[in-house]
Coordinates of C-alpha atoms and ligand atoms in Angstrom, one line a residue:
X1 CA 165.2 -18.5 -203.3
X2 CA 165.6 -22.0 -204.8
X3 CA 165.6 -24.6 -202.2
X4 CA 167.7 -27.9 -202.4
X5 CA 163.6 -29.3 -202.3
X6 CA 162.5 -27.5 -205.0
X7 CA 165.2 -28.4 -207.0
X8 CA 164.9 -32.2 -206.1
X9 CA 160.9 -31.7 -207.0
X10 CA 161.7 -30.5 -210.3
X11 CA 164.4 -32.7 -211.3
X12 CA 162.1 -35.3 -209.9
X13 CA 159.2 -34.3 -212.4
X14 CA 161.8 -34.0 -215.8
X15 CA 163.0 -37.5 -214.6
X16 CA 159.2 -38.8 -214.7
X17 CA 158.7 -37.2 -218.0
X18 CA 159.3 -39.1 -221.1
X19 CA 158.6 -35.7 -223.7
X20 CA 159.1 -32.8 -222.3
X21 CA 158.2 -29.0 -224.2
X22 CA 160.7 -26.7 -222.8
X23 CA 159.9 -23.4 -224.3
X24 CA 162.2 -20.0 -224.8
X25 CA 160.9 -16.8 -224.5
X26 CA 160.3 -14.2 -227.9
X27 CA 163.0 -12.7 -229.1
X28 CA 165.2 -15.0 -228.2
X29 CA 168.4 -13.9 -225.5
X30 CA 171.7 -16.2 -224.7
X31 CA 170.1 -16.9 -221.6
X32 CA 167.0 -18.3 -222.5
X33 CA 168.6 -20.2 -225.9
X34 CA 171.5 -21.4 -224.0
X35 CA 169.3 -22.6 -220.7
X36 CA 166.9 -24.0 -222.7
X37 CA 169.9 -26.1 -224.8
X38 CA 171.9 -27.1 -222.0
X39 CA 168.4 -28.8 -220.1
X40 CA 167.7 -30.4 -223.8
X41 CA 170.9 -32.2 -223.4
X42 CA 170.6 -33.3 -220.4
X43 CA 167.5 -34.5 -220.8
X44 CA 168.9 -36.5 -224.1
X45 CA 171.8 -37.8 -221.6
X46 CA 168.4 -39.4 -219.7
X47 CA 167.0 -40.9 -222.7
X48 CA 164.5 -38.2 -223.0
X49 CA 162.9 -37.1 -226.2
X50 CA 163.0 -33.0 -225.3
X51 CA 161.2 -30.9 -228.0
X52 CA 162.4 -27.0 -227.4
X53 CA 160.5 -24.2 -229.1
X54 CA 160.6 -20.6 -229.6
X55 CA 157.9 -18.4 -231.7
X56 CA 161.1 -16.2 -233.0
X57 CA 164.0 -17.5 -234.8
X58 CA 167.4 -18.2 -233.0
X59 CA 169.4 -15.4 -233.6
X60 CA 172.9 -15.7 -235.2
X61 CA 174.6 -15.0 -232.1
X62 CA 173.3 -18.7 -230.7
X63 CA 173.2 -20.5 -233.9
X64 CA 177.0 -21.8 -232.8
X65 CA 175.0 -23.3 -229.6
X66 CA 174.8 -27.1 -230.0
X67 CA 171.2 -27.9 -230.7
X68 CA 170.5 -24.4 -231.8
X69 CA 168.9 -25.9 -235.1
X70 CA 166.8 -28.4 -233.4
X71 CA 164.2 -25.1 -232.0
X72 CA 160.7 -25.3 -233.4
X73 CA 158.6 -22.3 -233.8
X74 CA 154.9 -23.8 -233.5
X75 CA 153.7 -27.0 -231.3
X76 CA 150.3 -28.6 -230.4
X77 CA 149.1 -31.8 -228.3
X78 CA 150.1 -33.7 -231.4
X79 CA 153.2 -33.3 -230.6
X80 CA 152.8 -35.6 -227.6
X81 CA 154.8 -33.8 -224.8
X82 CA 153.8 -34.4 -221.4
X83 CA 155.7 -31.5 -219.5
X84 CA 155.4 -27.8 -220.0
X85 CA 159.0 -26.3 -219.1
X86 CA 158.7 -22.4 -219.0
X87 CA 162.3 -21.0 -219.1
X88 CA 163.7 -17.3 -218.5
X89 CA 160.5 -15.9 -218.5
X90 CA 158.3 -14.0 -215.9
X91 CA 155.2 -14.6 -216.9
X92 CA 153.2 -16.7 -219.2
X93 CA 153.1 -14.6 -221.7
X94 CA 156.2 -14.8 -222.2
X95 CA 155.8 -17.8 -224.3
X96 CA 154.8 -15.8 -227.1
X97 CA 151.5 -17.3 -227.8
X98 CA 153.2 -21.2 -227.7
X99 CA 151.6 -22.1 -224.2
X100 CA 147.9 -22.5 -224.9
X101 CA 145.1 -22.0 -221.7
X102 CA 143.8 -25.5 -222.5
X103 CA 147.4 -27.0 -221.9
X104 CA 146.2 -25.2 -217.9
X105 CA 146.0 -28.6 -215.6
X106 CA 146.3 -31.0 -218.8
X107 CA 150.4 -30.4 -218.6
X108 CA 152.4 -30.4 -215.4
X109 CA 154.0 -26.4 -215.8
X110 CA 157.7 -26.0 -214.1
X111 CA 159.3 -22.8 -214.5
X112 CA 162.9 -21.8 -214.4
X113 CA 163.9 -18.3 -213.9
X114 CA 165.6 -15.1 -212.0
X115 CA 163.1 -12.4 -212.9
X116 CA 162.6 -10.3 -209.7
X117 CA 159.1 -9.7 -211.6
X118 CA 158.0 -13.6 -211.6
X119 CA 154.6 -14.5 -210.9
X120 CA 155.5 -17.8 -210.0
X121 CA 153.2 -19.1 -212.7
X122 CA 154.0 -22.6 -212.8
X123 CA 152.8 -25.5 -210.9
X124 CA 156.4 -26.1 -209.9
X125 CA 158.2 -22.5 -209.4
X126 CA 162.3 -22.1 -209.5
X127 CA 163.0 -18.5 -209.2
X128 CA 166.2 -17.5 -208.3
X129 CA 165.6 -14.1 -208.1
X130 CA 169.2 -12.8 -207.6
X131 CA 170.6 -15.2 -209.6
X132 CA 172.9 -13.5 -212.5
X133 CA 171.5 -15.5 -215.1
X134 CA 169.0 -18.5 -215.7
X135 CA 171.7 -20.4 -216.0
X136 CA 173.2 -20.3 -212.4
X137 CA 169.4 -22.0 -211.9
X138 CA 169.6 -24.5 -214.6
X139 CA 173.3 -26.0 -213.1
X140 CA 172.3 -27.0 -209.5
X141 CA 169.3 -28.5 -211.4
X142 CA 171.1 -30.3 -214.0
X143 CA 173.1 -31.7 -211.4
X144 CA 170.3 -32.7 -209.0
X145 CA 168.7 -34.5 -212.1
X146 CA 171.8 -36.8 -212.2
X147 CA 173.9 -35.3 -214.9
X148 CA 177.5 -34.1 -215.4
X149 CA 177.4 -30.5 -216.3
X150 CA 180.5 -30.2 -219.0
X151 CA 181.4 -30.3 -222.3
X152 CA 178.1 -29.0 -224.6
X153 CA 175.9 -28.5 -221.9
X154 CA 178.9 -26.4 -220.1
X155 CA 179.0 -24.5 -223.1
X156 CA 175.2 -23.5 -223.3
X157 CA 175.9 -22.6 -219.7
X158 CA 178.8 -20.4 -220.1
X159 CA 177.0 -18.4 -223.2
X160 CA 174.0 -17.8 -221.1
X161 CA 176.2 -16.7 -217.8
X162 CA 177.9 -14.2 -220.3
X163 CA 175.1 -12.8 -222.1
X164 CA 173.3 -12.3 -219.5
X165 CA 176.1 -10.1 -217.4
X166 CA 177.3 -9.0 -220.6
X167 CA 180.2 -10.5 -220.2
X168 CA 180.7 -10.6 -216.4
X169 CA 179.9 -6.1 -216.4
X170 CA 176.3 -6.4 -214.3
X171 CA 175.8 -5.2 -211.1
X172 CA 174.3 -8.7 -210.9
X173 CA 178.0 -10.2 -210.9
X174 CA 179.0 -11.3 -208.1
X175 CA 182.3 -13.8 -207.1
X176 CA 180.2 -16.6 -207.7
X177 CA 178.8 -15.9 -210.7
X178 CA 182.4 -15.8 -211.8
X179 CA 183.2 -19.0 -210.3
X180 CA 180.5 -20.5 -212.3
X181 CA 182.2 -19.3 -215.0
X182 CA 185.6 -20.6 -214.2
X183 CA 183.8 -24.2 -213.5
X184 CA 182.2 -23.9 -216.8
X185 CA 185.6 -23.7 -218.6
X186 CA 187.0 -26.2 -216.4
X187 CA 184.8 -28.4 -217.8
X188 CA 184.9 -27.7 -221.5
X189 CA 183.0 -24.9 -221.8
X190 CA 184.3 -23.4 -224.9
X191 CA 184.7 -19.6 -223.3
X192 CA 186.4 -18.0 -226.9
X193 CA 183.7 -19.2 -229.2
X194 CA 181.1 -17.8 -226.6
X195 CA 182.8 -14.7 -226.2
X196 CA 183.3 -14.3 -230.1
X197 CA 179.9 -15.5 -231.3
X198 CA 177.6 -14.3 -228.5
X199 CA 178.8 -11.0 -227.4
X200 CA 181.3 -9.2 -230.3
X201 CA 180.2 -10.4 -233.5
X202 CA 177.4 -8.2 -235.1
X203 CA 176.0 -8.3 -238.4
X204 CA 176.6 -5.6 -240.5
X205 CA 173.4 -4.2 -240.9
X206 CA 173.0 -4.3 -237.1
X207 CA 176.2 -2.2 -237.0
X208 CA 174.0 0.1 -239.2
X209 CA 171.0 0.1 -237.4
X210 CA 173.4 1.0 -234.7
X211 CA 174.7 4.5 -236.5
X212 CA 171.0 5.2 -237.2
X213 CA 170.0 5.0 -233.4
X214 CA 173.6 7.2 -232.3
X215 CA 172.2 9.4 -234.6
X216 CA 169.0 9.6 -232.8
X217 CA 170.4 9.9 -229.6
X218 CA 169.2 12.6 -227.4
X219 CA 170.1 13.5 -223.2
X220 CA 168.9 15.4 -220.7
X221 CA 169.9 15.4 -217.0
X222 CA 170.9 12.0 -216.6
X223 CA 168.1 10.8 -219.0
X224 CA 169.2 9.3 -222.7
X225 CA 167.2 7.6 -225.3
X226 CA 167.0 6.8 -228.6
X227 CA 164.2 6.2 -231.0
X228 CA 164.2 3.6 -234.2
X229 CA 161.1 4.5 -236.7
X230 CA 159.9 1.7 -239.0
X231 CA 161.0 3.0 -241.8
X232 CA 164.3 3.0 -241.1
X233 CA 164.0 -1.0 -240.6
X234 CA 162.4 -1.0 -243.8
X235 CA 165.8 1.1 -245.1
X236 CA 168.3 -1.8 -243.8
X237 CA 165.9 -4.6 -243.7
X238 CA 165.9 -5.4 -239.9
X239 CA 162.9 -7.8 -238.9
X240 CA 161.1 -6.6 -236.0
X241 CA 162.1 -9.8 -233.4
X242 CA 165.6 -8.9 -234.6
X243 CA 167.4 -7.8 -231.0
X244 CA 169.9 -5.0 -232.2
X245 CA 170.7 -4.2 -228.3
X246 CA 170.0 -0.6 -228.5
X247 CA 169.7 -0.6 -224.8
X248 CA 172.9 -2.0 -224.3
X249 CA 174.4 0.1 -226.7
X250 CA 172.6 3.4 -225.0
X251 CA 173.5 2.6 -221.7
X252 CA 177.3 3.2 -222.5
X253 CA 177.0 6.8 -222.1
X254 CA 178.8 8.0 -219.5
X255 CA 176.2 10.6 -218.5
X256 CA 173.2 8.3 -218.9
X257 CA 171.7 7.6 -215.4
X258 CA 168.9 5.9 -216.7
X259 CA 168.5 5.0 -220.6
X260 CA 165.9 3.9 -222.7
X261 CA 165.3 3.1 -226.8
X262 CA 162.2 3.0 -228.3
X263 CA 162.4 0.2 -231.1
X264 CA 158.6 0.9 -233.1
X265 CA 157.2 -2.0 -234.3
X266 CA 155.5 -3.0 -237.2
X267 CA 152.2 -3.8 -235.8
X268 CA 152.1 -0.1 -234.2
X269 CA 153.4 -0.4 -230.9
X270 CA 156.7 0.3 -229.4
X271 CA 158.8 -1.9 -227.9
X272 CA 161.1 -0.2 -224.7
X273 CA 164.5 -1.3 -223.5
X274 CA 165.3 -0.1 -220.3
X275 CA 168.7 0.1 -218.3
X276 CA 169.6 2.1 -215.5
X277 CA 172.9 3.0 -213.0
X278 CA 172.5 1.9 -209.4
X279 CA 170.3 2.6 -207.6
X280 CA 167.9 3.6 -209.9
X281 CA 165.3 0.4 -210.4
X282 CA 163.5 0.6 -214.0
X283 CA 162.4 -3.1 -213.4
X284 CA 159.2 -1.4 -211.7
X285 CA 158.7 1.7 -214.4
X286 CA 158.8 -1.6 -216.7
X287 CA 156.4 -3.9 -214.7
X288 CA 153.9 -0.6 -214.3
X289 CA 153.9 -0.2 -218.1
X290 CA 153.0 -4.0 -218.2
X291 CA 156.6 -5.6 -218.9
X292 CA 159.0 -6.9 -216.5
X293 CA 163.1 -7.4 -216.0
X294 CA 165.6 -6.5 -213.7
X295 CA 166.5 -3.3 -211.6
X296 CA 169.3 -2.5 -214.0
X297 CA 168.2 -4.4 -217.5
X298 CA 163.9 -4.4 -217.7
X299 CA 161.8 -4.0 -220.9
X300 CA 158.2 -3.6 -221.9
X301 CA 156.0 -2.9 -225.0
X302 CA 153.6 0.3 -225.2
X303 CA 151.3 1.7 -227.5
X304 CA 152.2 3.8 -230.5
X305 CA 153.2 5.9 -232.2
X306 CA 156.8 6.8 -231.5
X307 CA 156.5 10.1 -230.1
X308 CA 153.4 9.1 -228.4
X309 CA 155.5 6.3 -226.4
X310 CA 158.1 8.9 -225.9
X311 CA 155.8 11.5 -224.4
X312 CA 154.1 9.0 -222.2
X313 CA 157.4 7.0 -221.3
X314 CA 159.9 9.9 -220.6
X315 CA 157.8 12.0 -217.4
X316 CA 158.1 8.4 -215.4
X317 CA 161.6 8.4 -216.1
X318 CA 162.6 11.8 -215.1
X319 CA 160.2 11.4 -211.7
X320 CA 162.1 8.0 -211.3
X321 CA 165.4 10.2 -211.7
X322 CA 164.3 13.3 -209.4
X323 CA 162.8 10.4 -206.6
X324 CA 166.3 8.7 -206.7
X325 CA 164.5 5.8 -205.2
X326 CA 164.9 2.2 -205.5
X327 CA 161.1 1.4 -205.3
X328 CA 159.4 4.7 -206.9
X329 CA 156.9 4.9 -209.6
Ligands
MN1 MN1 167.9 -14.2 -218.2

């Protein structure tokens, strides 16, 4: 829970910072990109000098978000921040490499986020852990550090609300996370280009990549997954952070109980995406394989090959499936 305190503390400590880093996590979502934007600007509106940063490039999807260009993928002390701002992320690793051990007690740390899986890493923690979306965290703070939350930074808001429920369909929302929404738009949020840009429009060769995974698609008693090889990257020249949301795409299946894609990376290991039906929990299948998310959304990265991942993966699924628990595995 985020207390009225904590949120005070934290706006307190962006207000006595004069640079702060505020840092996305890899492979970039429209909650993290749009979070981290909409805290930029206010920051800007308090004659701040915010740097953001992200170790992956901003996807198309966000490029539309205003200051989507100012990202930087690399930053050291030089840079002279004075703040470390963590944001959507459960763990520190989740920087990609971009938060340094030395920065450890040099850099006041404040994280921002609604992973159940947070290890409330920061010097200055605000998890919301049934919060919808980073977002719904990032508002209340915005306001408590003095600013007006419409126009550009409603939009930022709006895209990460949506992206995150995928476009209000989670189990994670709830009547308020569609107020937000409406108060978003009734303050200029601009809810058409957000819909347009962040959720419908796909690149072609992501539609691609997409026939290549239906392809793949297999089920089995509730259980469907999908695997995408290398080579077939190579084929339609996909880059590895590239997000083609097979898990979202996967989960669609009207018999899948619990789905899962396994995206193989170049560097040999295979990245998961998890979903899962109520009230199956993959968040803790994901947290025991190393990774984190939600009950219903969670993701983690494994050791290859591909049908090494799958062999390993699949058993905890299908015990996660005959347990019917929230909490098993
Ligand atoms: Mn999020």
């Amino acid at each position: 829970m985020v207390t009225r305190e904590a949120l005070h503390q934290a706006a307190a400590m962006l207000r006595r910072s004069r640079r702060p880093l505020l840092i996305s996590h890899p492979r970039p979502d429209g909650d993290t990109v749009g979070s981290t934007l909409a805290l930029r600007l206010a920051l800007i509106a308090l004659g701040k000098e915010p740097i953001v940063a992200c170790v992956h490039p901003i996807p198309e999807s966000f490029r539309f978000l205003p200051g989507a260009e100012s990202y930087r993928r690399e930053v050291d002390e030089s840079d002279g921040f004075d703040l470390v701002v963590a944001i959507d992320m459960s763990d520190l690793r989740r920087t990609g490499g971009l938060y340094r051990e030395s920065w450890r007690g040099r850099y006041p740390l404040l994280v921002i986020d609604h992973h159940e899986t947070n290890l409330n890493f920061g010097d200055l923690n605000l998890v919301a852990p049934h919060a919808a979306a980073t977002a719904l965290v990032m508002e209340p703070l915005i306001t408590a550090m003095g600013v007006t939350v419409r126009d550009a930074i409603a939009t930022c808001l709006l895209t990460a609300t949506l992206t995150d429920t995928r476009g209000l369909r989670t189990h994670s929302t709830t009547l308020e996370v569609m107020e937000a929404v409406c108060r978003f738009v009734e303050r200029g949020g601009d809810y058409h280009t957000a819909v347009w840009e962040a959720l419908d429009a796909k690149p072609m060769r992501q539609m691609k990549a997409w026939g290549v995974a239906l392809d793949r698609l297999r089920a089995e008693d509730g259980l469907v997954w999908t695997t995408y090889p290398v080579a077939e990257k190579e084929r339609l020249g996909i880059s590895d952070e590239e997000d083609l949301d097979l898990g979202g795409l996967i989960s669609q299946v009207r018999e899948a109980r619990i789905a899962v894609s396994f995206n193989e990376m170049r560097d040999g290991t295979v990245k998961l995406s998890l979903r899962s039906r109520p009230p199956y929990n993959v968040a803790t299948v994901a947290a025991a394989l190393g990774g984190g998310g939600h009950r219903q959304a969670a993701g983690c990265s494994v050791e290859g090959p591909l049908e090494a991942a799958v062999a390993r993966v699949l058993p905890l699924l299908r015990r996660l499936l005959d347990e019917g628990a929230t909490e098993a595995v």
